[in-house]
PDB file of C-alpha atoms in Angstrom:
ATOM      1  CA  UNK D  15      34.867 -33.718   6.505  1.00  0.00           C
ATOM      2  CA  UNK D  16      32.064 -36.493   7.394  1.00  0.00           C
ATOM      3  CA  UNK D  17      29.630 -35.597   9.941  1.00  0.00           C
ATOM      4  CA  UNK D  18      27.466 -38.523   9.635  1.00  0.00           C
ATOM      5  CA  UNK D  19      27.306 -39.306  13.086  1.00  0.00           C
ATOM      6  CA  UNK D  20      26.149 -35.330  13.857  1.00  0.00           C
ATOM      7  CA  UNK D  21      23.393 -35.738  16.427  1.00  0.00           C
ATOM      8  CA  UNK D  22      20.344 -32.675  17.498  1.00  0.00           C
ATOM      9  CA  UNK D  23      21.486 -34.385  21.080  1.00  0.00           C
ATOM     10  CA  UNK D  24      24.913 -33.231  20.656  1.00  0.00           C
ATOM     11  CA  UNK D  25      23.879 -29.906  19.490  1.00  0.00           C
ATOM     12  CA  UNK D  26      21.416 -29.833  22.746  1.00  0.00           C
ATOM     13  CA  UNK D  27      24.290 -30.652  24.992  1.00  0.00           C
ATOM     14  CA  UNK D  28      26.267 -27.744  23.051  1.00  0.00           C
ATOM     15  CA  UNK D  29      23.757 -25.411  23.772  1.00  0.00           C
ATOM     16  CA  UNK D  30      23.308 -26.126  27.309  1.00  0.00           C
ATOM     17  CA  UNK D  31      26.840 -26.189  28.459  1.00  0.00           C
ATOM     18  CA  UNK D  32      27.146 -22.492  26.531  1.00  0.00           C
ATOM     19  CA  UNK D  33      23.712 -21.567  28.930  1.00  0.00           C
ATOM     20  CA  UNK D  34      24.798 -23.432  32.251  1.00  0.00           C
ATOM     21  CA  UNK D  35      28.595 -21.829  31.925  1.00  0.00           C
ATOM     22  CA  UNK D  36      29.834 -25.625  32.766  1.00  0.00           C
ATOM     23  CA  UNK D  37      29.759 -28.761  32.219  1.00  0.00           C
ATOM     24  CA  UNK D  38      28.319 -29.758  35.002  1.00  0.00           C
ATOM     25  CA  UNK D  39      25.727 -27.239  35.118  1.00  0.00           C
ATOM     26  CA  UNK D  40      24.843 -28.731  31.891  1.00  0.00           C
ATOM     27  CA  UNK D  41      24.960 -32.359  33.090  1.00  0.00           C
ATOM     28  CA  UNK D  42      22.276 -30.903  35.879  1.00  0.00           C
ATOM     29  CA  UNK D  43      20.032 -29.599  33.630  1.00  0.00           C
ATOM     30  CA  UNK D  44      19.884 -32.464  31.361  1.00  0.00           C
ATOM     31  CA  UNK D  45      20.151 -34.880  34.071  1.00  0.00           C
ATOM     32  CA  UNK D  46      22.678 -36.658  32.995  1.00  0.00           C
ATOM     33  CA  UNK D  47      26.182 -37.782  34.236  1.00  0.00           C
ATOM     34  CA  UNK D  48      28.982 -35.028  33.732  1.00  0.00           C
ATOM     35  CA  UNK D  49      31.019 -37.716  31.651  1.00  0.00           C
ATOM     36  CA  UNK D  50      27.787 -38.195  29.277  1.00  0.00           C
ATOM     37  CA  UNK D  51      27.882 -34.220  28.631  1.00  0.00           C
ATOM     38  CA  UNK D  52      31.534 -34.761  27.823  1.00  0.00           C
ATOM     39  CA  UNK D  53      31.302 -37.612  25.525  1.00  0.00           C
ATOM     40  CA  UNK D  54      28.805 -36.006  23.306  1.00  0.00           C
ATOM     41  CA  UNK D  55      30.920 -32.697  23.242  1.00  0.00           C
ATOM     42  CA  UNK D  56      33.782 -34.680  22.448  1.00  0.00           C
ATOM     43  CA  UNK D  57      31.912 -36.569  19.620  1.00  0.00           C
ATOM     44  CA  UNK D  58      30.870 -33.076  18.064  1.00  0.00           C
ATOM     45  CA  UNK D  59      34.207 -32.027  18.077  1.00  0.00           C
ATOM     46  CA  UNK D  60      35.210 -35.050  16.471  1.00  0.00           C
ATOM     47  CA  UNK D  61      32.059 -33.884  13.627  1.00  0.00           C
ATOM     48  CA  UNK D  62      33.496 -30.611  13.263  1.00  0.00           C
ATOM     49  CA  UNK D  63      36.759 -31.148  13.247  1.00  0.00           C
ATOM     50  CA  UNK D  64      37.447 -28.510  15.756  1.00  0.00           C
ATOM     51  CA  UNK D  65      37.618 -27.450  19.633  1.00  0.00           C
ATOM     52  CA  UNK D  66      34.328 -26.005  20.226  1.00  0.00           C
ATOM     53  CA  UNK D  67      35.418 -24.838  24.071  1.00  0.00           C
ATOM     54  CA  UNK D  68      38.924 -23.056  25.323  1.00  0.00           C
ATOM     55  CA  UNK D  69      39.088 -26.421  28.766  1.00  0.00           C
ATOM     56  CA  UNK D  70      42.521 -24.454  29.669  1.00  0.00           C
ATOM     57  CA  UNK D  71      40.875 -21.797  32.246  1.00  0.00           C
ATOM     58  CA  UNK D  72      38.652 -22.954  35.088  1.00  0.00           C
ATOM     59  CA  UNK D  73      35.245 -22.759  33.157  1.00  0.00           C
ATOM     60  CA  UNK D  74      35.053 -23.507  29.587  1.00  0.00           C
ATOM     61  CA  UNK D  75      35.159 -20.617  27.191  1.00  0.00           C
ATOM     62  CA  UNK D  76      33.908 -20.730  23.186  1.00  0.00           C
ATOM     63  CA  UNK D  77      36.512 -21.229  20.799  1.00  0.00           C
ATOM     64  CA  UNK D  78      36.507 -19.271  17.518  1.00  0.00           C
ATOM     65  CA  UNK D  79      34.761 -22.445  16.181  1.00  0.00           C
ATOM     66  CA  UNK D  80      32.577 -22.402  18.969  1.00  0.00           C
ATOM     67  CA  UNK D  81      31.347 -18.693  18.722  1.00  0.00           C
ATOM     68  CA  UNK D  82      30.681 -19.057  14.656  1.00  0.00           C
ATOM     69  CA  UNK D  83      28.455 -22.390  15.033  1.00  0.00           C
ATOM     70  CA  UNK D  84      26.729 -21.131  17.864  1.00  0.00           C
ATOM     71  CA  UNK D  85      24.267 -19.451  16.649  1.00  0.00           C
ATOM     72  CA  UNK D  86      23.187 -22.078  13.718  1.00  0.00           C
ATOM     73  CA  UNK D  87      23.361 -24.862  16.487  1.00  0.00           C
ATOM     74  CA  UNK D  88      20.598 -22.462  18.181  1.00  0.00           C
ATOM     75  CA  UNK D  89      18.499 -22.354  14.890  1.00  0.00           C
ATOM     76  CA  UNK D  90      18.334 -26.020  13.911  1.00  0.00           C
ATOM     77  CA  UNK D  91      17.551 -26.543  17.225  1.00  0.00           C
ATOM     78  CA  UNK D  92      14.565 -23.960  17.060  1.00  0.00           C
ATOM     79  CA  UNK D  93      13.544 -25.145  14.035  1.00  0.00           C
ATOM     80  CA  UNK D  94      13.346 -29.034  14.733  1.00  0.00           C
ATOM     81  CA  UNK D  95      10.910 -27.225  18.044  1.00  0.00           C
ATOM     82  CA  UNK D  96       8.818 -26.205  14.471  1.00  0.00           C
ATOM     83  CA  UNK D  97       9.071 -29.159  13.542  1.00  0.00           C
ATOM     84  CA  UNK D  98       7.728 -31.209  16.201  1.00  0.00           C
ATOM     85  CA  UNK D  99       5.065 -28.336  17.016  1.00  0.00           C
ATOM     86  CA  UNK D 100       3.482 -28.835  13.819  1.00  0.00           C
ATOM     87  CA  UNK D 101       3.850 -32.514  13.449  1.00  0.00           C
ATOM     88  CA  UNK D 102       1.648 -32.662  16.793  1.00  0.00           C
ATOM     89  CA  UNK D 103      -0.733 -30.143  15.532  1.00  0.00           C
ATOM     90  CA  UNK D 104      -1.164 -31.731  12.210  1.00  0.00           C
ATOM     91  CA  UNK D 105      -2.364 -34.686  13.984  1.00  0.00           C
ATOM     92  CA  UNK D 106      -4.961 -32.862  15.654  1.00  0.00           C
ATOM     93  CA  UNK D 107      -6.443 -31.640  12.504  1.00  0.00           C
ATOM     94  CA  UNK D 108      -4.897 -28.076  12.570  1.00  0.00           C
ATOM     95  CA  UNK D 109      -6.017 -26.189   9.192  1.00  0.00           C
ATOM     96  CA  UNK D 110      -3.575 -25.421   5.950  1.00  0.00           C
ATOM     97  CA  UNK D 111      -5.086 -22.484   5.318  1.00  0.00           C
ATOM     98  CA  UNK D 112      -7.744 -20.018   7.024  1.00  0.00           C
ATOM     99  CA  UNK D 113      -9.896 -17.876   5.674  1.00  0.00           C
ATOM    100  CA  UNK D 114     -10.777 -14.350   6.938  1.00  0.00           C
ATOM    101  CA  UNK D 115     -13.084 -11.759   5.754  1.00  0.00           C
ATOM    102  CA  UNK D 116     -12.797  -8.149   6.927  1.00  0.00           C
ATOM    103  CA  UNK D 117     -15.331  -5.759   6.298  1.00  0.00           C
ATOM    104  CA  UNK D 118     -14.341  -2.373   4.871  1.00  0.00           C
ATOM    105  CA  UNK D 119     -13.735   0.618   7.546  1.00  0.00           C
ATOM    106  CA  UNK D 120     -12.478  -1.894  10.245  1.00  0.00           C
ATOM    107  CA  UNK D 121      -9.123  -0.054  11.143  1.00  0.00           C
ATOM    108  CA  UNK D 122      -6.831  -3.176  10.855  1.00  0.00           C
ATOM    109  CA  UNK D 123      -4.918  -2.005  14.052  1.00  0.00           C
ATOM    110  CA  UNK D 124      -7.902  -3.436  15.802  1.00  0.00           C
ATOM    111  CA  UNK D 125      -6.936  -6.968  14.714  1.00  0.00           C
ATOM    112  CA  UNK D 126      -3.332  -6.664  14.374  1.00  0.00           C
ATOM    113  CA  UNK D 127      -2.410  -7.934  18.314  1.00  0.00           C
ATOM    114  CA  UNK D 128      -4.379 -11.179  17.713  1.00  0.00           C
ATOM    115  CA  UNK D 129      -3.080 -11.675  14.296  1.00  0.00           C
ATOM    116  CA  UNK D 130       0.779 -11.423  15.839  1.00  0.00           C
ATOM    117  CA  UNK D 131      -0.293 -13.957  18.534  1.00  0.00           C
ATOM    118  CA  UNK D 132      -1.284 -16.454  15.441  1.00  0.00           C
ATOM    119  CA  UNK D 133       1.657 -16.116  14.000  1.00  0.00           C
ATOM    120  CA  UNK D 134       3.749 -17.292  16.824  1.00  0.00           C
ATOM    121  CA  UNK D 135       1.414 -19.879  17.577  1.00  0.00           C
ATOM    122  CA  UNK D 136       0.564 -21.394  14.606  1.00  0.00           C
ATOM    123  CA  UNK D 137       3.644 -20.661  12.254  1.00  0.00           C
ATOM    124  CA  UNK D 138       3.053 -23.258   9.737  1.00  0.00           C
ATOM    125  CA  UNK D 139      -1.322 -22.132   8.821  1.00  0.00           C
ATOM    126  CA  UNK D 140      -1.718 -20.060   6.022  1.00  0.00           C
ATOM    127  CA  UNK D 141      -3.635 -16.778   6.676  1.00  0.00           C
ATOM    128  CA  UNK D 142      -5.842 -15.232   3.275  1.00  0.00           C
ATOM    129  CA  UNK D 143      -7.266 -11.818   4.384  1.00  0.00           C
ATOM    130  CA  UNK D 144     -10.094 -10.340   2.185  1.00  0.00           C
ATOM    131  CA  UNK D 145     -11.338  -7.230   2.675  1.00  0.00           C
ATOM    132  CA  UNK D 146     -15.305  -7.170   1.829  1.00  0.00           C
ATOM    133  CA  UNK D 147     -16.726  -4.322   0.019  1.00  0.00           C
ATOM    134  CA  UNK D 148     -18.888  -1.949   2.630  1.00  0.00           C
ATOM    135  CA  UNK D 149     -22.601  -3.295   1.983  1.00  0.00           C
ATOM    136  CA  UNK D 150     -21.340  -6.985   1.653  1.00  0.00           C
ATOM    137  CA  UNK D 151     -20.790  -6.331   5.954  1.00  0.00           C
ATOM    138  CA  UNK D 152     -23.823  -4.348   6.571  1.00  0.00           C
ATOM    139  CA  UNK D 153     -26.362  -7.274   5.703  1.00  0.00           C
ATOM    140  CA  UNK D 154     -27.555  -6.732   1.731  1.00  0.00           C
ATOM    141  CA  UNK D 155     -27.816 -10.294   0.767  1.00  0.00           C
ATOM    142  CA  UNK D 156     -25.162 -11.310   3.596  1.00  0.00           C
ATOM    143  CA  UNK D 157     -22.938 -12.651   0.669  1.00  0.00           C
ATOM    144  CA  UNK D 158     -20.284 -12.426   2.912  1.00  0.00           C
ATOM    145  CA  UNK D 159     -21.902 -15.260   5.257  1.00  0.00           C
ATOM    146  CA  UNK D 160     -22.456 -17.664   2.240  1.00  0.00           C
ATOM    147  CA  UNK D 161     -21.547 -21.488   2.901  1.00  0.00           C
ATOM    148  CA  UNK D 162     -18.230 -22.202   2.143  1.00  0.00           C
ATOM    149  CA  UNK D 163     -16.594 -18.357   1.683  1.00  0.00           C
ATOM    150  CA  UNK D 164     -14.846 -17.920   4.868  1.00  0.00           C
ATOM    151  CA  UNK D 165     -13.737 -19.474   8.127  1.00  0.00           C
ATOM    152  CA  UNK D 166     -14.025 -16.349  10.019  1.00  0.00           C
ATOM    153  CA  UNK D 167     -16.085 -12.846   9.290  1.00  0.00           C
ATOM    154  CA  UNK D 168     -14.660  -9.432  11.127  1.00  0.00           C
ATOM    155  CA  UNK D 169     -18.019  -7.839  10.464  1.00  0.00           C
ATOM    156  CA  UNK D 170     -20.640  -4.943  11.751  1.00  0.00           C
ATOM    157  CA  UNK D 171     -22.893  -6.409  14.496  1.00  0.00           C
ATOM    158  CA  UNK D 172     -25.609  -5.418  12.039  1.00  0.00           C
ATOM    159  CA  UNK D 173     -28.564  -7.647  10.787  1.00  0.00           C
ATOM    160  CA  UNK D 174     -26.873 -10.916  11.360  1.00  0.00           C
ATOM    161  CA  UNK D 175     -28.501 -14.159  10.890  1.00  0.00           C
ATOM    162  CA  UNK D 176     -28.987 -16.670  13.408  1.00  0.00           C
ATOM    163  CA  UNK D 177     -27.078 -19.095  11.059  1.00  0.00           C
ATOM    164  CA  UNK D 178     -24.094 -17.387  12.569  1.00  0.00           C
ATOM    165  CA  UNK D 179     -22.160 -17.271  15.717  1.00  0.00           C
ATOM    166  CA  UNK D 180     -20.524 -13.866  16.595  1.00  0.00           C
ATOM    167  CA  UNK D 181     -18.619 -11.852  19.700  1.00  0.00           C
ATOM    168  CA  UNK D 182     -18.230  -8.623  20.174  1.00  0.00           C
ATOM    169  CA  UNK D 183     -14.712  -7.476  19.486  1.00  0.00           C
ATOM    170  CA  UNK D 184     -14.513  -3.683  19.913  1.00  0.00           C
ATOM    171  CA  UNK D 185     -16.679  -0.631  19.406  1.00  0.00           C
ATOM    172  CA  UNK D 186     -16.051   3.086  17.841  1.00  0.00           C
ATOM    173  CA  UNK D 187     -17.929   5.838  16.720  1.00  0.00           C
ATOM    174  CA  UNK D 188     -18.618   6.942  12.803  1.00  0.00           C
ATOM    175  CA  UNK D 189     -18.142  11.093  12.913  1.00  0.00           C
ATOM    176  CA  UNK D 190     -19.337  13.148  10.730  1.00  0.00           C
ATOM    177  CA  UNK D 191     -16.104  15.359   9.815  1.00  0.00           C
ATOM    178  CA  UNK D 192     -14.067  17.497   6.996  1.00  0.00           C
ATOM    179  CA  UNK D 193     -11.364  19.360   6.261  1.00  0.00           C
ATOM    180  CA  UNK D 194     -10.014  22.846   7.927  1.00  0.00           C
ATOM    181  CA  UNK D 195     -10.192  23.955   4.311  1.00  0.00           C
ATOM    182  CA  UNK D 196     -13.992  23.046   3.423  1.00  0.00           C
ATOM    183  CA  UNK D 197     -16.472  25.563   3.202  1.00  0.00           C
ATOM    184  CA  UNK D 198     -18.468  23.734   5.907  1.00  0.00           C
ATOM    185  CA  UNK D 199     -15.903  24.115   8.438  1.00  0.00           C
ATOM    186  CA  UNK D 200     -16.580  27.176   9.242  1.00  0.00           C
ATOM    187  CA  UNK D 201     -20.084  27.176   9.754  1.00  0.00           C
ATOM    188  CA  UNK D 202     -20.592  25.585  12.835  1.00  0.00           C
ATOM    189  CA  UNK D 203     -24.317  26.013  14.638  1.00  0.00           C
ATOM    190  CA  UNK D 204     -25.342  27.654  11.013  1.00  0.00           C
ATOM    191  CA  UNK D 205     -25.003  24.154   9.594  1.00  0.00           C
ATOM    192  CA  UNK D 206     -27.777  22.784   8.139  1.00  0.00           C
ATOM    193  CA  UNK D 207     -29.696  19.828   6.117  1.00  0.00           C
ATOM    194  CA  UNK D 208     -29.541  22.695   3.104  1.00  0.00           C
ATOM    195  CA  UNK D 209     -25.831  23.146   3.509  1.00  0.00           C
ATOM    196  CA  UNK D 210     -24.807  19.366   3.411  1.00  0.00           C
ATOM    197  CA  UNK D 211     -27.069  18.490   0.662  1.00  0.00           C
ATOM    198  CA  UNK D 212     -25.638  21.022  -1.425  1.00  0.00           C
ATOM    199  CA  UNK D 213     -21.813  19.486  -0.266  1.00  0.00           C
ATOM    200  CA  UNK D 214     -20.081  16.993  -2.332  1.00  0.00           C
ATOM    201  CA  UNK D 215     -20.347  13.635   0.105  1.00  0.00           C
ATOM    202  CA  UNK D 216     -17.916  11.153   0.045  1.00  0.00           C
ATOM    203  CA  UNK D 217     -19.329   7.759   0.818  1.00  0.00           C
ATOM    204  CA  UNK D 218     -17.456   4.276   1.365  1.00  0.00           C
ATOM    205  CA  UNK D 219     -19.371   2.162  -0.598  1.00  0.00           C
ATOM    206  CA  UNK D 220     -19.415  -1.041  -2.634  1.00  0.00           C
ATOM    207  CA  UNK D 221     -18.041  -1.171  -6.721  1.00  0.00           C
ATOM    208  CA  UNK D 222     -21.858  -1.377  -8.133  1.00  0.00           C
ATOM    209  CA  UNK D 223     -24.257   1.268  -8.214  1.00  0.00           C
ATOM    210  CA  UNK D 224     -26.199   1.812  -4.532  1.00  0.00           C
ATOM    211  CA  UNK D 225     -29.528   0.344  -3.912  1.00  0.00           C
ATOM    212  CA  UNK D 226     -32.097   2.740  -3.416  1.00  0.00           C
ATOM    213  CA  UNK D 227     -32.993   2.793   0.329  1.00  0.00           C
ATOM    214  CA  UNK D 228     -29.570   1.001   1.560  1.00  0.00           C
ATOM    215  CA  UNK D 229     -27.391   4.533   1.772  1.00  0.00           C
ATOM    216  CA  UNK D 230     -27.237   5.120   5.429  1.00  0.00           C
ATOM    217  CA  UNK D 231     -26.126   8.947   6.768  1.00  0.00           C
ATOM    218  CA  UNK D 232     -26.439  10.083   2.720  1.00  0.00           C
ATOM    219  CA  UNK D 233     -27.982  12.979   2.321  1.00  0.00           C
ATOM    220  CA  UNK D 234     -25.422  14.460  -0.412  1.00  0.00           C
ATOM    221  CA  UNK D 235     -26.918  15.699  -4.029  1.00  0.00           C
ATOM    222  CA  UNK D 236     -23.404  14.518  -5.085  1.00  0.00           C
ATOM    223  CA  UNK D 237     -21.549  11.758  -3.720  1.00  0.00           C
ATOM    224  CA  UNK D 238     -18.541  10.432  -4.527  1.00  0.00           C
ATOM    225  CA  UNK D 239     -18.377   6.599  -3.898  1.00  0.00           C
ATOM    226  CA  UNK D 240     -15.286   4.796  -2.681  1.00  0.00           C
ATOM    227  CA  UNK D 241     -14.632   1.258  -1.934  1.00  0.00           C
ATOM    228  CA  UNK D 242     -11.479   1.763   0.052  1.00  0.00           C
ATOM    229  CA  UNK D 243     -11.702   3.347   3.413  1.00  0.00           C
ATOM    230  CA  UNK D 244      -8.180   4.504   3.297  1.00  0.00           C
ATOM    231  CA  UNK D 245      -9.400   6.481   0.074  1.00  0.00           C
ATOM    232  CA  UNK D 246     -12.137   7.698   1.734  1.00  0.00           C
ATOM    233  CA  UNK D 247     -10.278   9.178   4.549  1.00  0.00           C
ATOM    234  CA  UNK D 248      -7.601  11.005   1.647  1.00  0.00           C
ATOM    235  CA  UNK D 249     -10.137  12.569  -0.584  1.00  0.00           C
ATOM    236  CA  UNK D 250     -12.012  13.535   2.987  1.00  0.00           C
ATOM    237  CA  UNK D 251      -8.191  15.047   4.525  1.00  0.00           C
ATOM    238  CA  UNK D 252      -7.702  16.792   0.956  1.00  0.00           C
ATOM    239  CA  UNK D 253     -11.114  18.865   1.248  1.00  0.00           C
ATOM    240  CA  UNK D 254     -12.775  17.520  -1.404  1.00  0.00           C
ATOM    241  CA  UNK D 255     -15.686  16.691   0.389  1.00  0.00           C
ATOM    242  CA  UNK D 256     -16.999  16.066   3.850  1.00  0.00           C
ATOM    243  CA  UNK D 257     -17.956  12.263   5.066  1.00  0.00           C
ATOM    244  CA  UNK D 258     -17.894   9.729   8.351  1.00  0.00           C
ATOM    245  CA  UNK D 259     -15.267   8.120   8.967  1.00  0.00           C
ATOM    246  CA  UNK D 260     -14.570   6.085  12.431  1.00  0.00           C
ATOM    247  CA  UNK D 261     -13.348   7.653  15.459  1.00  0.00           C
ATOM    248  CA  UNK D 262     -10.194   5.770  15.166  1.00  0.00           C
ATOM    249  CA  UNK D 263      -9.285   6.559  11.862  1.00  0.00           C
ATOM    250  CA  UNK D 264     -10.079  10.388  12.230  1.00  0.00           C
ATOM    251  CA  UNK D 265      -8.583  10.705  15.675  1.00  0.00           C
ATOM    252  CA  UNK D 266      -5.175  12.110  14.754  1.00  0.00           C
ATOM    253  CA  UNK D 267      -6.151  14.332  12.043  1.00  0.00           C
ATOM    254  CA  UNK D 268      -8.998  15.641  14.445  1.00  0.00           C
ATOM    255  CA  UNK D 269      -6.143  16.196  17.581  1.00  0.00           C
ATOM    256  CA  UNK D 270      -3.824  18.018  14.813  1.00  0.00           C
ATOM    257  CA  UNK D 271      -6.729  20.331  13.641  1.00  0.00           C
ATOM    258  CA  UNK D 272      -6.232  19.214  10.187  1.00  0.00           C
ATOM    259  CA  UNK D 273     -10.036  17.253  10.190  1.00  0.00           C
ATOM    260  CA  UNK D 274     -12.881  19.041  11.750  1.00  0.00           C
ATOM    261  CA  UNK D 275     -16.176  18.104  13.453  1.00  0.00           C
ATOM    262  CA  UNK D 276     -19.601  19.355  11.789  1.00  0.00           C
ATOM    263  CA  UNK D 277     -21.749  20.871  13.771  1.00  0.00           C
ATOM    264  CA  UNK D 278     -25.158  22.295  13.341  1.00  0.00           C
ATOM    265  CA  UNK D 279     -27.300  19.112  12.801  1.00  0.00           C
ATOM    266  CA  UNK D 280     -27.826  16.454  15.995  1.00  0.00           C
ATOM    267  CA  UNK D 281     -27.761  13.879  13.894  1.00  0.00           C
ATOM    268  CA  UNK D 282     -24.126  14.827  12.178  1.00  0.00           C
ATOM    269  CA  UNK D 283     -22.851  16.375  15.432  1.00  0.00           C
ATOM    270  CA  UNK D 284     -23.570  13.185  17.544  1.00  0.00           C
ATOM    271  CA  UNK D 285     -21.310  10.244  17.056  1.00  0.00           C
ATOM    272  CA  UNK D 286     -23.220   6.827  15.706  1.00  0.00           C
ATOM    273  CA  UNK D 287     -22.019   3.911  17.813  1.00  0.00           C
ATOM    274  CA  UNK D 288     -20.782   0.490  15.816  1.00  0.00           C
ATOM    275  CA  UNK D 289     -19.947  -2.527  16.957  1.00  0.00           C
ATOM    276  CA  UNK D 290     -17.296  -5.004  15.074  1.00  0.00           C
ATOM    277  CA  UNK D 291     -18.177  -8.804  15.542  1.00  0.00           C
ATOM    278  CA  UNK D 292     -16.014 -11.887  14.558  1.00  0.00           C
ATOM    279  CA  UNK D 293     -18.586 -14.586  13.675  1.00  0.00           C
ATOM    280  CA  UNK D 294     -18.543 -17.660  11.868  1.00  0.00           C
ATOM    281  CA  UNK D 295     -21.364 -19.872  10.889  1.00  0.00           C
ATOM    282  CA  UNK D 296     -23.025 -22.707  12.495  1.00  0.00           C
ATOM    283  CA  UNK D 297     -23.256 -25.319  10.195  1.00  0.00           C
ATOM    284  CA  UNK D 298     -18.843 -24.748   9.752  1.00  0.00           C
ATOM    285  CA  UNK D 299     -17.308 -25.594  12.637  1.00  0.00           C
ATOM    286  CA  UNK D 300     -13.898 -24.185  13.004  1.00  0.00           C
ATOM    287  CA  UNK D 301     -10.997 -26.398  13.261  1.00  0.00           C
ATOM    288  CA  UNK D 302      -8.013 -25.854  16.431  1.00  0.00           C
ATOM    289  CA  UNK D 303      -6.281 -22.895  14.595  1.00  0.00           C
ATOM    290  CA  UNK D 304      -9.898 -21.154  13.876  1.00  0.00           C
ATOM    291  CA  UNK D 305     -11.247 -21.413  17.315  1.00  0.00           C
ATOM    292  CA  UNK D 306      -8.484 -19.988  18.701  1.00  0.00           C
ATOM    293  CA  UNK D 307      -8.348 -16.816  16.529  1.00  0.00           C
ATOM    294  CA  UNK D 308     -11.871 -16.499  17.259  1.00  0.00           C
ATOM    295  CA  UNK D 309     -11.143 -16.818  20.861  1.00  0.00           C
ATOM    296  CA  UNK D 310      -8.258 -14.264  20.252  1.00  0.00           C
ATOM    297  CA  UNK D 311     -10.638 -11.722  18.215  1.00  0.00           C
ATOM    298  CA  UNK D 312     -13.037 -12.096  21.053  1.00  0.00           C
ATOM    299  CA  UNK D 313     -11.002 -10.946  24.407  1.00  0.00           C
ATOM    300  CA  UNK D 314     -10.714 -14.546  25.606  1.00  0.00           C
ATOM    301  CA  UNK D 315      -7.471 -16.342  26.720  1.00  0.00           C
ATOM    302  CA  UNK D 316      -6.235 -18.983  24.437  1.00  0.00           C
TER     303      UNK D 316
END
C-alpha cells in the first residue's frame, strides 16, 4: 500500500472531524468549506486503504480502522507541535544542555514543581543535576561559583559574592534532633554542653577532612561525617547518633515520634533559620531556557 501522498493536513482534518462530531463542525473550526474537509478525508482513505468513518447514520461514527489509527494520528500530530516548538526555540538561542548545582541538604521536593514545569516547556534541553558536597554551598573557596561550572547554583544564602546574582527560593529550619532510642532522648531540660560532647555527632559534611574553624553546630568529641544528607538522616533515624537535619526532612519522623527534639541547651533547642538561593553569576548570562528556570526557582511567573 503507497501512502505517498499522506498529508499532517489530512491527519488534522481527521482529528478535528473525530473532536467536532461532524463534518461540518470540522469545516467550522478549520474554516474551511465542508467539501474541503471531505476531500481530504476521502484522500486519507484512499492512503489507508480503508473507511476511516461509519457515513450510514446521521453523524459519522469511527470505523474499526478509524478507532486503531486514531490515536497515532493524535501522536504524530503532537509530535510535529515538538517539532515546530523547538525549531522556533532553537532559533532563539535556547540551550542543549543546562547545568545545575544543588547543594547538599536541599530537600529536592523543594525544586521538584519547577523542574516538572521545565520539562513540559522545554522538552528538547538537557538537564545535568549535581549535587555539591556541604562546604562547597556554605562559601569555603565558593568552588561551586567558579567561571564556567554551572548555569544555575541552588545554594545557602550564605557568604555569597557580589559576582553573583541570587533569589530567595524558600526557607526552613536546621533542628537539632535524635532518635526515641538515644540515650539523649530522654534527658530533656538535664541536657547539657557535657552530654552532647560526650554523644557520637553525625555531621553532613564534605569527602576531605574538615577545616579547623569551618564546623558549624559541632560540638561532638566524635563525629561521624557524611556527604549524603539522605545518609545523614538514616544513621540519625537508626540511633546511632544525634545531628541537625532540616525541618522538612525531619518533619515526619518528628510527627510519628520516631525522631525527637533535644532539649536542654538554647542553642540546640531553638531552630537555626536557612535560606536556599538560586543564583547564577554575572559575568554568564543565562540563555531563554536558564532565565526561565531561574524565574521558576524564584516564585515568578514565566
Amino acid at each position: 500500500m503507497e501512502m505517498d501522498g499522506l498529508s499532517l493536513d489530512q491527519l488534522q482534518v481527521f482529528v478535528t472531524v473525530v473532536e467536532g462530531g461532524s463534518f461540518s463542525a470540522a469545516a467550522r473550526r478549520l474554516n474551511r468549506a465542508q467539501s474541503a474537509v471531505t476531500y481530504a478525508i476521502q484522500k486519507l482513505e484512499d492512503q489507508v486503504g480503508s473507511e476511516l468513518f461509519d457515513r450510514s447514520a446521521y453523524r459519522p461514527t469511527l470505523s474499526d480502522a478509524g478507532r486503531i489509527l486514531l490515536p497515532q494520528a493524535r501522536r504524530v500530530l503532537d509530535d510535529m507541535s515538538h517539532f515546530r516548538a523547538s525549531a522556533r526555540q532553537i532559533t532563539r538561542g535556547l540551550e542543549a544542555e543546562l547545568r545545575v548545582l544543588i547543594a547538599a541538604m536541599i530537600p529536592m521536593v523543594v525544586l521538584t514543581p519547577a523542574l516538572v514545569a521545565f520539562r513540559d516547556a522545554f522538552p528538547t534541553v538537557q538537564l545535568r543535576l549535581s549535587v555539591m558536597p556541604f562546604s562547597m554551598a556554605m562559601g569555603r573557596d565558593m568552588p561551586g561559583l567558579s567561571p564556567g561550572e554551572a548555569d544555575l547554583r541552588i545554594l545557602y544564602d550564605v557568604l555569597l559574592p557580589d559576582t553573583v546574582t541570587y533569589h530567595p527560593i524558600a526557607e526552613d529550619e536546621l533542628v537539632s534532633v535524635v532518635a526515641k532510642s538515644h540515650p539523649l532522648a530522654g534527658m530533656g531540660v538535664d541536657l547539657d554542653g557535657s552530654a552532647l560532647r560526650d554523644q557520637l555527632q553525625i555531621v553532613l559534611s564534605e569527602p576531605q577532612e574538615a577545616v579547623q574553624g569551618e564546623d558549624r553546630r559541632v560540638v561532638a568529641l566524635n563525629t561521624w561525617r557524611v556527604t549524603d544528607p539522605a545518609a545523614q538522616h538514616a544513621l540519625i533515624r537508626a540511633g546511632i547518633g544525634w545531628g541537625s537535619l532540616p525541618a522538612s526532612l525531619a518533619r515526619e519522623d518528628l510527627a510519628t515520634g520516631r525522631l525527637v527534639h533535644l532539649g536542654g541547651m538554647k542553642q540546640y533547642r531553638q531552630p537555626t533559620p536557612v535560606t536556599w538561593v538560586v543564583a547564577h553569576r554575572r559575568d554568564e548570562p543565562l540563555g531563554p531556557a536558564g532565565r526561565w528556570l531561574f524565574d521558576r526557582f524564584a516564585g515568578k511567573s514565566s
